[in-house]
Coordinates of C-alpha atoms in Angstrom, one line a residue:
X1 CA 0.0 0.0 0.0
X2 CA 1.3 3.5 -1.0
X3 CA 2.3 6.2 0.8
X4 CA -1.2 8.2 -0.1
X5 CA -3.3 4.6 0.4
X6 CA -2.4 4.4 3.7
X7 CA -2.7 8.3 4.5
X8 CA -6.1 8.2 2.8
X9 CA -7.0 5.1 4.6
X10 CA -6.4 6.8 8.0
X11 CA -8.4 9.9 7.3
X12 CA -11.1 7.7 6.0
X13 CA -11.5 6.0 8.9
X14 CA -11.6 9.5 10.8
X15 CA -14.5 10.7 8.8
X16 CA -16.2 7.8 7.6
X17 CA -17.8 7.6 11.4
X18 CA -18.8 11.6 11.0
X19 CA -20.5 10.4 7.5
X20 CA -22.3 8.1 8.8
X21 CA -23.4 10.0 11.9
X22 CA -24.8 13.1 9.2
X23 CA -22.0 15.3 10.7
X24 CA -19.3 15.6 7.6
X25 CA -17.1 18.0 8.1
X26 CA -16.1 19.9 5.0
X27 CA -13.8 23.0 4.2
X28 CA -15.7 25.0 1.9
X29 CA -15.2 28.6 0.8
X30 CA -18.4 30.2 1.1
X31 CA -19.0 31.4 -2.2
X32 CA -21.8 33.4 -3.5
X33 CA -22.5 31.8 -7.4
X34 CA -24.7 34.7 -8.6
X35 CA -21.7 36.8 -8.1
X36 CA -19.0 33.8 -10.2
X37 CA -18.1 32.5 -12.8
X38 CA -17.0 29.3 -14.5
X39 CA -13.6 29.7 -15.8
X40 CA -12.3 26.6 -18.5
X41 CA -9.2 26.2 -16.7
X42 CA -9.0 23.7 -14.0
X43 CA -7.7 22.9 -10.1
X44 CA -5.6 20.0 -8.9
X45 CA -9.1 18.9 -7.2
X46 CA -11.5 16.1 -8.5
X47 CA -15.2 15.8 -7.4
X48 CA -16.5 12.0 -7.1
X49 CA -20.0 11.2 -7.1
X50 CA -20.9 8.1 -5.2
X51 CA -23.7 5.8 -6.1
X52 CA -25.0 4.6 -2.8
X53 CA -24.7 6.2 0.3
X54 CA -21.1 7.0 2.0
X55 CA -20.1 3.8 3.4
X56 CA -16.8 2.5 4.5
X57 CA -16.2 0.0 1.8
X58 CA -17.0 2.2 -1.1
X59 CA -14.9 5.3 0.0
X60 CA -12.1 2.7 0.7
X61 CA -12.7 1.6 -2.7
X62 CA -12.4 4.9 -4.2
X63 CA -9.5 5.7 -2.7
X64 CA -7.8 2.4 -4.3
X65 CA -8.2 4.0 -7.3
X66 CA -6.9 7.1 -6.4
X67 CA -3.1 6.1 -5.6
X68 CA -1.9 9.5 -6.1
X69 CA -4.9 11.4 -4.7
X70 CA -5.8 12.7 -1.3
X71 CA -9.2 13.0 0.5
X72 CA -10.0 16.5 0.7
X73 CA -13.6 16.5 2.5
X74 CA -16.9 16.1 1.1
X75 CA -20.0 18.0 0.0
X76 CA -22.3 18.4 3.0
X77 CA -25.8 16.1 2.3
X78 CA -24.7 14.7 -0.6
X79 CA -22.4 12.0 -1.9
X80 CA -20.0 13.5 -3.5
X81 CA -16.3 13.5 -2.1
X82 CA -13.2 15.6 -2.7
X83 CA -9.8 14.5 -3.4
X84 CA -6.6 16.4 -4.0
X85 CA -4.5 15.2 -6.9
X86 CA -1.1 15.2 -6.9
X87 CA -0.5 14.0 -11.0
X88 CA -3.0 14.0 -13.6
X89 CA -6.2 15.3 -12.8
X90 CA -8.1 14.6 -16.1
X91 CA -6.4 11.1 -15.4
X92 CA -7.5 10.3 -12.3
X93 CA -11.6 11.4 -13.2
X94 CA -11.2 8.7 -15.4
X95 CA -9.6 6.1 -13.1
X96 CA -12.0 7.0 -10.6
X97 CA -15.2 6.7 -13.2
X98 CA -14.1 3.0 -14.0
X99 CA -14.9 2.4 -10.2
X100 CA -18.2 0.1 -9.5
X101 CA -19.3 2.7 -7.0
X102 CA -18.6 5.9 -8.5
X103 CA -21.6 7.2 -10.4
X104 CA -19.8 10.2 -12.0
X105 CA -16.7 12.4 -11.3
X106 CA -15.3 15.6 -12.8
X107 CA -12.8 18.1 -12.6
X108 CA -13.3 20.8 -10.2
X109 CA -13.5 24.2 -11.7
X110 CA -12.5 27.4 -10.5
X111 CA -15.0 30.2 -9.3
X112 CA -14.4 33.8 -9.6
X113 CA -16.2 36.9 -8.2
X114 CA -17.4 38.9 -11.3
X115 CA -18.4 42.2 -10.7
X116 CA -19.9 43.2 -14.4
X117 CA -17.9 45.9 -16.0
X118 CA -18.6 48.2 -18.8
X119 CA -16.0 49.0 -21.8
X120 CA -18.1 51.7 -23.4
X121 CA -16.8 54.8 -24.5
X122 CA -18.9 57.0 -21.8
X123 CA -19.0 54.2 -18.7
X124 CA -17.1 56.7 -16.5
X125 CA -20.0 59.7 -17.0
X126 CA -23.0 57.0 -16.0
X127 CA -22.9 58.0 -12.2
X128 CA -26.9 56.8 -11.9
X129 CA -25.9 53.2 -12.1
X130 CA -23.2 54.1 -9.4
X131 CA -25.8 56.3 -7.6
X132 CA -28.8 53.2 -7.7
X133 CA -25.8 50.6 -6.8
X134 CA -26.1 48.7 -10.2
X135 CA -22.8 48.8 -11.2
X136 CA -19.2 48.1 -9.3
X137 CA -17.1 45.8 -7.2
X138 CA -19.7 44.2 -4.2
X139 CA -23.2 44.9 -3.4
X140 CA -24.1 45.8 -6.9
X141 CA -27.5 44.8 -8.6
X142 CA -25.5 43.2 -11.9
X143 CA -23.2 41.8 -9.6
X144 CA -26.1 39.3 -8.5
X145 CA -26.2 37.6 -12.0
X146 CA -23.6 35.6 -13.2
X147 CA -22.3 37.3 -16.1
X148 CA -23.0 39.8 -18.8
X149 CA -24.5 37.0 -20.5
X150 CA -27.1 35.6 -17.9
X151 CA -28.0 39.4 -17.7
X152 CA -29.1 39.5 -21.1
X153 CA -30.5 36.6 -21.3
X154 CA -32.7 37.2 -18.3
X155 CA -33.7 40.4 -18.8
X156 CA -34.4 39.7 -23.4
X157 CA -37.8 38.2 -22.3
X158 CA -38.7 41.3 -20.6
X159 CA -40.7 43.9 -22.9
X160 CA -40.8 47.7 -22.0
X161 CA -43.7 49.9 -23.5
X162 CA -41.5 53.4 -23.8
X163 CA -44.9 56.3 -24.4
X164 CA -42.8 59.2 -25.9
X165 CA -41.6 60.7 -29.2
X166 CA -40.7 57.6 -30.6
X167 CA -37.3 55.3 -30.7
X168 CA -34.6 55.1 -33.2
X169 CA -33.8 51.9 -33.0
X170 CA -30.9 52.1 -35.6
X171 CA -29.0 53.8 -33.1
X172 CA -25.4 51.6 -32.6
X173 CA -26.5 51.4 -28.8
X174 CA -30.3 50.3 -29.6
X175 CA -29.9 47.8 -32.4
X176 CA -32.3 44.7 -32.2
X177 CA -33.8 46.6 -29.2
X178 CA -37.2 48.0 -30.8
X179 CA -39.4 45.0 -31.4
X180 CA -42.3 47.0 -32.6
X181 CA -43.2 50.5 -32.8
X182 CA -46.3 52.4 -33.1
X183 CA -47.5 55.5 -33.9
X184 CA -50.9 57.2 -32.2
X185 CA -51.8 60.0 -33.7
X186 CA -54.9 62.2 -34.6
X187 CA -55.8 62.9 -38.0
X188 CA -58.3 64.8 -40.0
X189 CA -57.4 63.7 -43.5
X190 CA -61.2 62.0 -44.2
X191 CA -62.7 65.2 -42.9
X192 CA -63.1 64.0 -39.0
X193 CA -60.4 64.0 -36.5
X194 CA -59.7 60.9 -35.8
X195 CA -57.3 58.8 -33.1
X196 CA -55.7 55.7 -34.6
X197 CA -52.8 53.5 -33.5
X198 CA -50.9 51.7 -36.0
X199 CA -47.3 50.7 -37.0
X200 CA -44.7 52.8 -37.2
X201 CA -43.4 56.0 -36.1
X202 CA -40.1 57.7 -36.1
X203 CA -38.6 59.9 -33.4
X204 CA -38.8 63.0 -34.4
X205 CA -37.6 64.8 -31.3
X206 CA -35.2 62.5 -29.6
X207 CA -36.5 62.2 -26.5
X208 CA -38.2 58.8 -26.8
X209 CA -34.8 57.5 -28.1
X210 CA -33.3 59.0 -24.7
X211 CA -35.3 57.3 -22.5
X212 CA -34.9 53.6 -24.1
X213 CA -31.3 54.2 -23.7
X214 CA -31.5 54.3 -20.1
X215 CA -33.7 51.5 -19.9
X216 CA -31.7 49.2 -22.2
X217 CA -28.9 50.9 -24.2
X218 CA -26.5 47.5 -25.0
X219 CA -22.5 47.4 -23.5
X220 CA -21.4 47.5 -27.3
X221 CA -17.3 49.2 -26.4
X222 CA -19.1 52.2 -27.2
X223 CA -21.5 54.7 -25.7
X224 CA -23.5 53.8 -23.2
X225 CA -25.1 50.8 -21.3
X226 CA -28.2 51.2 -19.6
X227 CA -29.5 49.6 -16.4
X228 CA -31.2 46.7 -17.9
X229 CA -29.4 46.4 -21.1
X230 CA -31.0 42.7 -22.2
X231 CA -34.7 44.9 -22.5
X232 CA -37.1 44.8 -25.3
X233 CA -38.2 48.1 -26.2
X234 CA -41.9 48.6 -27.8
X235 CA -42.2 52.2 -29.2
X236 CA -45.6 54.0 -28.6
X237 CA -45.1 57.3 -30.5
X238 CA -47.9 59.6 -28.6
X239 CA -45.5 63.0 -28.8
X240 CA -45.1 64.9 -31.9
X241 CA -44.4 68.1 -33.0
X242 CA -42.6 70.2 -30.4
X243 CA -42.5 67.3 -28.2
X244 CA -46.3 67.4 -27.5
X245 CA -49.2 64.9 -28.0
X246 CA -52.9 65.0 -27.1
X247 CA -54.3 63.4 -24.1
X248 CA -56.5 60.9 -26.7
X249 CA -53.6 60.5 -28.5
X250 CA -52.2 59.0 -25.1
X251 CA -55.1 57.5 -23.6
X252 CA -55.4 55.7 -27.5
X253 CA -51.9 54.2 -27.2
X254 CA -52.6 53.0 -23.6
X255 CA -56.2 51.2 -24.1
X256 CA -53.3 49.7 -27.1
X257 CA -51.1 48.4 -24.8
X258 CA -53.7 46.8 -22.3
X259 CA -55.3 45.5 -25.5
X260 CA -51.7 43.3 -26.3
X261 CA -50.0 43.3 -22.6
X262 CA -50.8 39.4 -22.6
X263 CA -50.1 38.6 -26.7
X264 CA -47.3 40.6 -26.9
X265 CA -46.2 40.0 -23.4
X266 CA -45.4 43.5 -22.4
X267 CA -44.7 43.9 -18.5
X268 CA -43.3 47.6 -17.9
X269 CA -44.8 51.3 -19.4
X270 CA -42.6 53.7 -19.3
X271 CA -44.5 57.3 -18.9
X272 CA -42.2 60.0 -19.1
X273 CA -44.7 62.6 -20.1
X274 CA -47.8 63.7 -18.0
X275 CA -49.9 66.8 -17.5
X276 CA -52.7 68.5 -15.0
X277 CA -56.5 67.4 -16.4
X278 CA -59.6 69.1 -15.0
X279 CA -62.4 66.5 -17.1
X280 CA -62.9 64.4 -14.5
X281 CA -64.6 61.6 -16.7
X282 CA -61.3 61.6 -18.4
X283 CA -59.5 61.5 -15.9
X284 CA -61.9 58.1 -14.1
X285 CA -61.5 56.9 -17.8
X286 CA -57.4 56.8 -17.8
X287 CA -58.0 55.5 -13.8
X288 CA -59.8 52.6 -15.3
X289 CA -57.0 52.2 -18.2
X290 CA -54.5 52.1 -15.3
X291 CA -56.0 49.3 -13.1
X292 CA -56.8 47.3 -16.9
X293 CA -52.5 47.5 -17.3
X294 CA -52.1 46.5 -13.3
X295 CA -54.6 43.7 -13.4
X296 CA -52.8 42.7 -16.5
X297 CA -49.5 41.8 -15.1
X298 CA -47.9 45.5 -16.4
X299 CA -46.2 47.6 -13.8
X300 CA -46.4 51.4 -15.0
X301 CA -43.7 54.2 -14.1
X302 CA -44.5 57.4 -14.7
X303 CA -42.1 60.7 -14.3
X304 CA -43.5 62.7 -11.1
X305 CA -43.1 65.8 -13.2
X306 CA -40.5 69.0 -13.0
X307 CA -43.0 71.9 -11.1
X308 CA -41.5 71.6 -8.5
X309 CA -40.3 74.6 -8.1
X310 CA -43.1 76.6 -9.9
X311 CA -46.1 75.4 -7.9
X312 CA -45.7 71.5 -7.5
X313 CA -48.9 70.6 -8.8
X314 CA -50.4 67.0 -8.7
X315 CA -49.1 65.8 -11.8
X316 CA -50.7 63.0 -13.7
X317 CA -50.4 59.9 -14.8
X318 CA -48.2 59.8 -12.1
X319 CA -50.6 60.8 -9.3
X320 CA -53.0 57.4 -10.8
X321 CA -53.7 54.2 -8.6
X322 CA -51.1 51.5 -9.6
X323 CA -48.7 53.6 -10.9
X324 CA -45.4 53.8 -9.8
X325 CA -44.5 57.6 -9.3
X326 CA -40.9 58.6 -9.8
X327 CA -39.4 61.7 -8.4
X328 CA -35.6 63.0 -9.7
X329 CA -32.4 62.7 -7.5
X330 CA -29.2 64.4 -8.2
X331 CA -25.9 62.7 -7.8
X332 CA -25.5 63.2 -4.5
X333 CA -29.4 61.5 -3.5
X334 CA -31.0 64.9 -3.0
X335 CA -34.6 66.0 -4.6
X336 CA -33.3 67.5 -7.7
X337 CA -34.6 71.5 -7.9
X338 CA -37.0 71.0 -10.4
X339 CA -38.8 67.6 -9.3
X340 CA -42.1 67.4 -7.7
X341 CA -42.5 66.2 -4.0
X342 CA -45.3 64.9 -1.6
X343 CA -46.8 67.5 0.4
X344 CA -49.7 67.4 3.1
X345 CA -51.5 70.6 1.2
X346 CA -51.4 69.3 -2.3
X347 CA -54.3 67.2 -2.9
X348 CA -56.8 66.2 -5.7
X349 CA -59.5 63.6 -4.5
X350 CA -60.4 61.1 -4.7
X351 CA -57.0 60.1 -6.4
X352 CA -54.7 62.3 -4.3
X353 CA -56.2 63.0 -0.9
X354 CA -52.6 63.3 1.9
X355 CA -50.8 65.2 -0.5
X356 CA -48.5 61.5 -0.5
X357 CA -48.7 60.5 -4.6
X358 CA -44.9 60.3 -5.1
X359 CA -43.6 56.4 -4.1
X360 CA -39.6 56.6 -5.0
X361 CA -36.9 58.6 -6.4
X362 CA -34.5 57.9 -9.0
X363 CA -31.4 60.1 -10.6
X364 CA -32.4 62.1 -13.1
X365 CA -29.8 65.1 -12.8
X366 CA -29.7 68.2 -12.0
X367 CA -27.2 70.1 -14.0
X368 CA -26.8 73.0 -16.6
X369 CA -24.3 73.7 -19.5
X370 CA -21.5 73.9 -17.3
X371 CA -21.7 71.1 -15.5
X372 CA -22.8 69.1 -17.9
X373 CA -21.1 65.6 -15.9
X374 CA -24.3 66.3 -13.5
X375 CA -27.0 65.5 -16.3
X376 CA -27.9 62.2 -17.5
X377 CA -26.4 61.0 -20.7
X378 CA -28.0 58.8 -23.2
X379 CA -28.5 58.1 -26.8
X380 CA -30.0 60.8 -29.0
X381 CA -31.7 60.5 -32.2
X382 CA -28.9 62.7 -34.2
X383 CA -30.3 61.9 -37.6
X384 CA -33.5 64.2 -37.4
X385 CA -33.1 66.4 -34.6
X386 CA -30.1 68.2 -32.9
X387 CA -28.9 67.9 -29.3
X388 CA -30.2 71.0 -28.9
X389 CA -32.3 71.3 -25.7
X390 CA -29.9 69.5 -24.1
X391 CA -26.0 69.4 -24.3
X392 CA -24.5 67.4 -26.9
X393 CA -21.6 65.4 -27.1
X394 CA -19.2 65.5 -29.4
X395 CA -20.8 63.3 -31.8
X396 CA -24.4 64.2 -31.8
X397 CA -25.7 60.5 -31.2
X398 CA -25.9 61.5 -27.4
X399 CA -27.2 63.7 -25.2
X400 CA -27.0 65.2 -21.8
X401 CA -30.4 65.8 -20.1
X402 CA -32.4 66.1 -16.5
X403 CA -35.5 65.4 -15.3
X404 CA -38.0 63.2 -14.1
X405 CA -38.4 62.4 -17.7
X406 CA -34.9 60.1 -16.9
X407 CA -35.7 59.1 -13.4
X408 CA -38.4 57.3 -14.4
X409 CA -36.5 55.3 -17.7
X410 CA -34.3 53.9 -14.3
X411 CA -37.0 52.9 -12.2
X412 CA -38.9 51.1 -15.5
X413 CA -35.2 49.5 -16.1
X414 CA -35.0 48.0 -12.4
X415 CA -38.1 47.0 -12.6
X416 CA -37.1 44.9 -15.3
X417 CA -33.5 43.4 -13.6
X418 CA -36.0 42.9 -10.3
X419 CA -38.3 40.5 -12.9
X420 CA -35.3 39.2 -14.6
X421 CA -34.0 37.6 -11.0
X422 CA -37.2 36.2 -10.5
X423 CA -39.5 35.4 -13.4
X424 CA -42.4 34.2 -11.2
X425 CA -43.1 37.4 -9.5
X426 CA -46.0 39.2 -9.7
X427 CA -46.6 43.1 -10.3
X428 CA -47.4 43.3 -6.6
X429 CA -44.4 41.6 -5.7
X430 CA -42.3 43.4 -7.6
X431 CA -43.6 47.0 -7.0
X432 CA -43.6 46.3 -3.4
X433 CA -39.7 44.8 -3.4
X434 CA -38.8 48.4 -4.7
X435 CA -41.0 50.2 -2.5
X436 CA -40.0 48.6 0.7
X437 CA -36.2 48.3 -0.3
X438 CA -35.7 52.2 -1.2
X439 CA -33.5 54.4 1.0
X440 CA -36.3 55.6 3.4
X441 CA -34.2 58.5 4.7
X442 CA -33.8 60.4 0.8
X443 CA -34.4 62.3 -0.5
X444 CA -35.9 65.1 2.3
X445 CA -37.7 68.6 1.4
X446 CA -37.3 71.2 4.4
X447 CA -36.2 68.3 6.8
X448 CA -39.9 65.9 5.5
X449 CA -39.8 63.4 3.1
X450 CA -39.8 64.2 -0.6
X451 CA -41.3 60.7 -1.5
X452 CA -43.7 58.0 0.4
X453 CA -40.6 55.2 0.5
X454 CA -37.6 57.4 -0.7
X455 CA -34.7 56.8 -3.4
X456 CA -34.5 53.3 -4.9
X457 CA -31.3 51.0 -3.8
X458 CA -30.9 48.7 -7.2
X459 CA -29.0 46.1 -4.8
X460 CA -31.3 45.8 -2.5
X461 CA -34.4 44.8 -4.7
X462 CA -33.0 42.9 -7.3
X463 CA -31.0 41.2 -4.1
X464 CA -34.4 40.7 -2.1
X465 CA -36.5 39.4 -5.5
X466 CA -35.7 35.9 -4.6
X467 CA -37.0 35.9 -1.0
X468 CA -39.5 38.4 -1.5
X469 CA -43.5 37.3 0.3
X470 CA -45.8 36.6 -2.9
X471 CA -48.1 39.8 -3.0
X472 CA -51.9 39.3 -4.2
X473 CA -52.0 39.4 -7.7
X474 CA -53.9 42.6 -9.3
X475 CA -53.6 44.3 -5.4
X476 CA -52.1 48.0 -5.4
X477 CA -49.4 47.9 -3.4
X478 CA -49.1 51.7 -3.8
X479 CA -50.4 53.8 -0.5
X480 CA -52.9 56.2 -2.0
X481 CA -56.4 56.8 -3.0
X482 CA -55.7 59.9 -9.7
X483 CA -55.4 70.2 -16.9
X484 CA -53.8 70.5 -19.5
X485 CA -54.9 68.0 -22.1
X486 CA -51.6 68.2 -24.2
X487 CA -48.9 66.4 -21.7
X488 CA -44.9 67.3 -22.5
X489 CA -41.6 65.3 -22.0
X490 CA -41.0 65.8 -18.9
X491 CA -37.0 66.2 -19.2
X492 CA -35.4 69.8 -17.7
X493 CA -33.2 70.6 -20.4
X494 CA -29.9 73.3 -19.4
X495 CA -31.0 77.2 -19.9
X496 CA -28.5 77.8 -22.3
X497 CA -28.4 76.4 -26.1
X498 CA -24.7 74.8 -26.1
X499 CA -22.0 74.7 -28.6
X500 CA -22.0 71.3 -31.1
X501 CA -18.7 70.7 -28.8
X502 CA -18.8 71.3 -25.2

């Protein structure tokens, strides 16, 4: 008997009565696996996978056939066995795998932490994914998949309705992004105005192209990546000329999406336009739309609206029932100057009656000409429209901008990395994981919360998604009781027109 026989046997004998008691004692690196990965090269290690249960005979058997091998432990409630080995390790898997009671063996692999980086050209100017922790070494939402490619994977089945100007999904950073697009718009070419959705649509104005970015922009070595890259975007043009659409142009391309949310498998609206309305049969009628999306399946974010400091009005859609209101963030998690807040004095019943209609926050900038770092940057649509209510880059293809108009495109994109970890969730669940895991304490207004739960922490929810308690399907999780009739973007662009090279 060798050298490592007789070593083996002697530690065998010291475990095999822990085995059989149920109390093997193992060394094993804790390691997180939705934070690794599986690299090709190999250890000096072999895993052995026992057919019947961990007896004395069969690990002594093993171990016969493992000359130049050393137990190394086992796996805790399993059979499968360690051993160190000193020659050839792709050798000895198959030495071992001739045994009578080994079912299976392998190679162990290595593990490595992965914290998903980005190679794009602007990475280092996308402080809101440091800001939301969704990017970085650590605690970091993308951190909690496995790699770039898991994240993609999870988050492709995911489709965002984006209501705004349109998308241009040619851009280098959106392509294969826009599965569909359509175009509502009013017409009076037969001699009545008339509403109709149908396909198509271009973005005229560049906002709508802004907003996908953030929700789903693809790590491409150039540009930008946005928070849940692997998105599908769905196009609803309801903004035209000068960046304005009609409230039945809106309501039209809503009744559209509840119409196809289950077909077309659309979970997320993105609202980034909103307005005051005064009808209030309209505004019970866009209630009703609303709580049709929600008892869908469909989460809705909508921008909390840039007043803030002219009035801070209730703003709708965002004010609705089962609608997840955004407000904007700077950098540093404070209420960005322009973004609407909750306050006690505000109220609209029955749909606003504590003044409390804002749930989260989310960065959306705060920022002029000058400091240009402090917006949020994101594609543009260069080929029709100038960056030029915002501050372009060098290239024209993006474009620095603030507003709620951008807080919400995050919120819609962690909605969608929240679903991604956990594909069985429902709307409830996954509204309330993002309500409940925000940072309570942020953003304030005179020393009172700005928001009902605060600004959302990316980690946190996508982190919790797994163990989260099943909500009731179709119940709003959202804590309250929802005029002018042509809404606006909702982005704060910088008061002064910038050069074509800032």
């Amino acid at each position: 008997m060798s050298f490592h026989i007789k070593r083996a046997a002697i530690c065998l004998w010291m475990v095999i009565l822990l085995l059989l008691s149920g109390r093997v004692v193992a060394s094993a690196q804790n390691i997180e696996p939705n934070k690794s990965s599986v690299d090709n090269s190999s250890t000096n290690q072999i895993f052995v996978h026992l057919k019947g249960e961990t007896k004395a005979s069969s690990m002594l058997s093993v171990a016969s056939s493992l000359p130049d091998a050393e137990y190394a432990g086992g796996i805790p409630n399993t059979r499968t066995l360690i051993y160190k080995v000193d020659g050839d390790v792709e050798k000895a898997v198959e030495d071992v795998k001739k045994n009578g009671n080994v079912a299976d063996a392998s190679v162990v692999p290595y593990w490595y932490a992965l914290d998903i980086t980005l190679d794009d050209a602007y990475k280092d100017q996308l402080w809101a994914l440091d800001s939301m922790n969704v990017r970085g070494s650590g605690d970091k939402a993308w951190n909690l998949f496995v790699d770039k490619t898991q994240l993609n994977d999870k988050t492709s089945a995911i489709k965002v309705a984006v209501f705004d100007s349109g998308v241009n999904g040619n851009h280098p950073d959106l392509a294969g992004k826009v599965v569909n697009s359509i175009i509502c718009k009013g017409s009076e070419a037969s001699g009545t105005y008339v509403v109709t959705c149908s396909q198509g649509g271009i973005d005229d104005g560049g906002h709508g192209t802004h907003v996908a970015g953030i929700i789903g922009a693809i790590p491409n070595n150039q540009g930008i990546a946005g928070i849940g890259w692997g998105t599908k975007i769905i196009a609803v043009k309801v903004l035209h000329e000068g960046g304005r659409g009609t409230l039945a142009e809106i309501m039209y391309g809503l009744n559209w999406v509840a119409d196809h949310a289950q077909s077309d498998n659309i979970k997320i609206v993105n609202l980034s336009l909103g307005g005051s309305i005064y009808d209030s049969t309209i505004k019970q009628e866009l209630q009703n739309v609303m709580d049709s999306l929600w008892s869908k399946g469909v989460v809705v974010v909508a921008a909390a609206g840039n007043s803030g400091d002219t009035g801070n009005p209730v703003f709708y859609p965002a004010a609705f029932r089962n609608v997840l209101s955004v407000a904007s963030v700077d950098r540093n998690n404070n209420l960005a100057p322009y973004s609407e807040y909750n306050d006690p004095v505000k109220t609209d019943p029955p749909y606003v009656t504590d003044g409390h209609w804002i749930d989260v926050a989310a960065p959306g900038g705060s920022c002029s000409v000058s400091t240009k770092q402090d917006c949020i940057l994101s594609t543009w649509n260069d080929s029709s429209k100038p960056c030029t209510e915002g501050v372009p880059d060098n290239t024209g293809s993006y474009c620095y901008m603030n507003g709620t108009s951008q807080a919400s495109p995050y919120v819609a994109g962690l909605v969608a990395l929240v679903w991604a970890r956990n594909p069985s969730l429902s709307n409830a669940d996954v509204v309330s994981i993002i309500q409940t895991t925000a940072n309570h304490e942020a953003p304030k207004v005179g020393g009172n919360n700005a928001t009902v739960f605060g600004a959302v922490n990316a980690f946190a929810a996508v982190n919790s998604a797994l163990s989260a308690p099943t909500v009731t399907p179709g119940a709003s999780t959202t804590p309250r009781p929802s005029s002018t009739v042509s809404p606006s973007p909702t982005g704060i662009r910088p008061p002064v027109t910038p050069s074509r090279t800032p």
